Short mmCIF file of C-alpha atoms in Angstrom, two decimals:
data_model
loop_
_atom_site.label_atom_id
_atom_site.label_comp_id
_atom_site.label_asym_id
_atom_site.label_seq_id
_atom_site.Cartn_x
_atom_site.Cartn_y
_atom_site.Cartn_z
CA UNK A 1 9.01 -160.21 51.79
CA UNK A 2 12.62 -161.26 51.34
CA UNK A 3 12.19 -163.82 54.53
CA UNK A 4 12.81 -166.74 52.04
CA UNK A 5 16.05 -165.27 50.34
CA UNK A 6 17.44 -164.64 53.52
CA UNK A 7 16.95 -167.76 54.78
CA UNK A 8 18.71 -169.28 51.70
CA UNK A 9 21.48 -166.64 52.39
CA UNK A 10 22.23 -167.64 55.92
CA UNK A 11 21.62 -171.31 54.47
CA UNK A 12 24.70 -171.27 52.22
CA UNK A 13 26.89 -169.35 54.76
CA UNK A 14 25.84 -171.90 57.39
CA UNK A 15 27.48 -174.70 54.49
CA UNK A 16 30.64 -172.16 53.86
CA UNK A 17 31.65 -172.10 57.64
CA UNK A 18 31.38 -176.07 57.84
CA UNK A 19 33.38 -176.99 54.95
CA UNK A 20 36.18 -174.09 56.01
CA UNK A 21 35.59 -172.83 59.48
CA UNK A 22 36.58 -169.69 59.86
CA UNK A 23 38.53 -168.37 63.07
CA UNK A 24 37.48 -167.48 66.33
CA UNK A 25 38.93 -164.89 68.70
CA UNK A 26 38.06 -163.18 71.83
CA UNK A 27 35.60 -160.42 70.53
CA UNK A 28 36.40 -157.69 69.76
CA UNK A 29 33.26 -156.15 68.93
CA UNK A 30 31.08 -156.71 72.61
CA UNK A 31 33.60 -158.02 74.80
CA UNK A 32 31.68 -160.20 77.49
CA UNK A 33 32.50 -161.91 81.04
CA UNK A 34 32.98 -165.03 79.97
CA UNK A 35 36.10 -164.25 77.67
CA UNK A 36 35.17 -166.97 74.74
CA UNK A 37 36.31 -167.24 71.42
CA UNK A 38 33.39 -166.00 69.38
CA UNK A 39 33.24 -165.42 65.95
CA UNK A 40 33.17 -161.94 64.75
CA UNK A 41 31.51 -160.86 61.52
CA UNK A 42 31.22 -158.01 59.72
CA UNK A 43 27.83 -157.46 57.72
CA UNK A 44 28.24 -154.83 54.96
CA UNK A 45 25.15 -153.27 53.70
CA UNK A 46 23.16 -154.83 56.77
CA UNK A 47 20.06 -152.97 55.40
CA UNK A 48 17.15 -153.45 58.27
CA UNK A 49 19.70 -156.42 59.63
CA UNK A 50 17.10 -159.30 58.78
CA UNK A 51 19.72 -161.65 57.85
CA UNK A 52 21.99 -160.69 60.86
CA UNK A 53 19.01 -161.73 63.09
CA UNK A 54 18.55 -165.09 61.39
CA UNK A 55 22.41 -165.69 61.34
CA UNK A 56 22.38 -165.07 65.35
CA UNK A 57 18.79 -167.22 65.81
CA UNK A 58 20.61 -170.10 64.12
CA UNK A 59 24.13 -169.25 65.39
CA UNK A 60 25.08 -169.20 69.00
CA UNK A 61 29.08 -167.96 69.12
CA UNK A 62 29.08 -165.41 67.30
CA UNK A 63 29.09 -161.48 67.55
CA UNK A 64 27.80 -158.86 64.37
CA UNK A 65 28.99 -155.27 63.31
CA UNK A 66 25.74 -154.70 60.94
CA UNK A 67 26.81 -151.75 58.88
CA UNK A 68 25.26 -149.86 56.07
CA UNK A 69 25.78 -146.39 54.69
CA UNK A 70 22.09 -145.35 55.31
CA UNK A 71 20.62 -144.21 58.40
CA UNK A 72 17.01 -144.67 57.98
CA UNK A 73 17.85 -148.94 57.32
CA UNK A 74 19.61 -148.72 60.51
CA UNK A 75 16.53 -147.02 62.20
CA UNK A 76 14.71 -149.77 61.55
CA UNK A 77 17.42 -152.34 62.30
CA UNK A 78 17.16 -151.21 65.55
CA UNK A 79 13.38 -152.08 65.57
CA UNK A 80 14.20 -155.47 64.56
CA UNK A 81 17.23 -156.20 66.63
CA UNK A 82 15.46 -155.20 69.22
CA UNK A 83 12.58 -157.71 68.48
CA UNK A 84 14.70 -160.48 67.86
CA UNK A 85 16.31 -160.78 70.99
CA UNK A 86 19.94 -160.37 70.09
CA UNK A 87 20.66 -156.37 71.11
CA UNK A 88 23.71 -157.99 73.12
CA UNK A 89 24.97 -159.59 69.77
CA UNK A 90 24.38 -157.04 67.07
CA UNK A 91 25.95 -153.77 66.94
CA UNK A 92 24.91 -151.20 64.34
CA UNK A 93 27.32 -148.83 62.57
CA UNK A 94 26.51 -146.48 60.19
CA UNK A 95 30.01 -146.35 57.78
CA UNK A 96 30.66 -146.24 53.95
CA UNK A 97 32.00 -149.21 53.20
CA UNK A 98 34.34 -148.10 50.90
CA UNK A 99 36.38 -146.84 53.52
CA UNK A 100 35.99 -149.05 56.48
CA UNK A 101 37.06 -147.63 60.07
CA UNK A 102 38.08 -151.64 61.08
CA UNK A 103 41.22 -152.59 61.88
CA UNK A 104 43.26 -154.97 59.93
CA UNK A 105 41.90 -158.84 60.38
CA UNK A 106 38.47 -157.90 62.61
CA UNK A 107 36.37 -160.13 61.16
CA UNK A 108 36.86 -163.68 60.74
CA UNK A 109 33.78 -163.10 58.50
CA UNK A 110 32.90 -159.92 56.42
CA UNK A 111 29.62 -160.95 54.37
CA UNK A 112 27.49 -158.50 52.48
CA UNK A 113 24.10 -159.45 50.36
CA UNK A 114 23.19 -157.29 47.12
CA UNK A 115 24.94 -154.31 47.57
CA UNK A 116 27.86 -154.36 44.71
CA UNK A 117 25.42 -153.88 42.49
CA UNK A 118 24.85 -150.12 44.07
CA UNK A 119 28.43 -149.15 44.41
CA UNK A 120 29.71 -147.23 41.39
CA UNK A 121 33.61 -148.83 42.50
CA UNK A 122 32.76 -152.26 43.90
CA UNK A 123 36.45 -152.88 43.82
CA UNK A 124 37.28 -150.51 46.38
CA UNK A 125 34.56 -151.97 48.67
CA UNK A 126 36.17 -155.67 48.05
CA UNK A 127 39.57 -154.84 48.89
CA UNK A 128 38.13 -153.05 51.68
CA UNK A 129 36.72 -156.07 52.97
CA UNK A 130 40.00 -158.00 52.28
CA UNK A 131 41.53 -155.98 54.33
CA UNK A 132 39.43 -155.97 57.21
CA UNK A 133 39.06 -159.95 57.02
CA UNK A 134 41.03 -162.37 59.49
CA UNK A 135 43.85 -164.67 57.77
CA UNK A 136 41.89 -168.02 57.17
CA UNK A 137 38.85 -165.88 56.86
CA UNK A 138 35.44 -166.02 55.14
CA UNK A 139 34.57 -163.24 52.83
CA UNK A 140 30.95 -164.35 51.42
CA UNK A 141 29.33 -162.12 49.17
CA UNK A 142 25.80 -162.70 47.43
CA UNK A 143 24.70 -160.23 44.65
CA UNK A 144 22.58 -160.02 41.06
CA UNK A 145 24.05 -160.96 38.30
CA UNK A 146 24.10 -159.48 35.01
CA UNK A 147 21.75 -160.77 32.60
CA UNK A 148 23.49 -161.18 29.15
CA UNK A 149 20.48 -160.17 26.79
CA UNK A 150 18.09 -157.36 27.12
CA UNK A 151 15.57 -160.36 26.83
CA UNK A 152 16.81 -161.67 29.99
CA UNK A 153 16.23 -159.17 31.40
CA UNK A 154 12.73 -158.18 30.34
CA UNK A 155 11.89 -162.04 31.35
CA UNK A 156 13.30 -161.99 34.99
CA UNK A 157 11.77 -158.00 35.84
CA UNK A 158 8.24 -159.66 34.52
CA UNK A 159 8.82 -162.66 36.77
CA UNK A 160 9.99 -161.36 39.95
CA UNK A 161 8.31 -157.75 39.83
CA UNK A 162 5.63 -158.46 36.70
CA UNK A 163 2.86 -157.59 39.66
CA UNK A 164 4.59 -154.61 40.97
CA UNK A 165 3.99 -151.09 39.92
CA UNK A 166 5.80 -149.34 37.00
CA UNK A 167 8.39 -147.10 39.67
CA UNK A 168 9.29 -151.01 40.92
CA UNK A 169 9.54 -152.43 37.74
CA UNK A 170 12.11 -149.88 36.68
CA UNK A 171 14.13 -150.36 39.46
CA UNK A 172 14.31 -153.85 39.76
CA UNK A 173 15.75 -153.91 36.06
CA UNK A 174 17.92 -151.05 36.84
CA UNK A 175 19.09 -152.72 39.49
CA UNK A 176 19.75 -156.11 37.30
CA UNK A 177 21.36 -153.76 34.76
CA UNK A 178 23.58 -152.32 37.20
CA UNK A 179 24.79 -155.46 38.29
CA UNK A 180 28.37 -157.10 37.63
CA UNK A 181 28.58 -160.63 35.37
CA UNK A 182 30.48 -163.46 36.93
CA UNK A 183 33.40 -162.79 34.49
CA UNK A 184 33.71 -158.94 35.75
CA UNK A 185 33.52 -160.37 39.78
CA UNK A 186 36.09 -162.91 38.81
CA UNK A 187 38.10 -160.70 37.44
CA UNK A 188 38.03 -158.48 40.47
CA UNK A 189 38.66 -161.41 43.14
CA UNK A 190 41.20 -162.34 41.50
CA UNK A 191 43.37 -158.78 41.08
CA UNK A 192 43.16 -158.89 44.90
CA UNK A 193 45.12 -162.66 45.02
#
């Protein structure tokens, strides 16, 4: 049950777009009859789009391309979109976000939660997102972060996954392993200015 570190996640975007709103445009992504200015975002790695659902229960003017590279996630974001409500809101598209089909300045958000950490070339998938990002835009990205000691390691697998079977275990520190420090991210955001 992630429900709590989603919430968080939409929490701290929430507190990103009111210290630096981002811009608002007539949609792109579900043009409607009224013609507003909506905010368009771009979810990368949408997964079963949980978060894009709480983002649109707590977020009226606003319109979501939930995308992730696997089809069976998106078969059950459907399920869930559906559920929610929002099916007018949130479109799914299945795309490798390393090479986004977007135009230039879509989004006046691209966000994306835990999925560097899976791409062998995370740079590629930032400057991807860059790219497709409005000027005066809000790229917010949320990921695991590298433990600096194999014993830091050991400690946060046994306390977040210490109850879970042996196959989960392993994968959660894989996963941890995997992950970039926050001098290797920095390092990244900054070669793209």
């Amino acid at each position: 049950d992630h429900s709590a570190v989603n919430t968080l996640f939409v929490d701290d975007l929430l507190k990103a777009f009111a210290e630096t709103p981002p811009p608002k445009s007539r949609s792109r992504l579900m043009p409607d009859d009224d013609d507003a200015a909506t905010l368009d975002i771009l979810d990368l790695g949408t997964g079963t789009a949980l978060i894009v659902v709480e983002l649109c229960n707590r977020l009226d003017d606003c319109r979501v391309m939930a995308a992730d590279a696997a089809a069976a996630m998106l078969e059950l974001a459907i399920y869930n979109i559906e559920v929610s409500g929002h099916r007018g809101r949130i479109q799914l598209d299945q795309v490798d976000a390393k090479k986004l089909h977007y135009i230039d300045g879509q989004f006046g958000v691209v966000m994306s939660n835990s999925i560097i950490h899976h791409i062998p070339e995370p740079l590629v998938v930032l400057q991807e997102a860059v790219r497709v990002t409005a000027p005066g835009g809000l790229l917010f990205f949320r990921d695991l972060l590298r433990p600096d000691t194999k014993e830091q390691l050991d400690h946060l697998v046994e306390t977040y996954a210490g109850n879970e079977i042996e196959f989960s275990k392993k994968m959660f520190a894989e996963s941890l392993h995997a992950a970039l420090t926050l001098e290797e991210i920095r390092d990244m955001v900054t070669s793209l200015g």
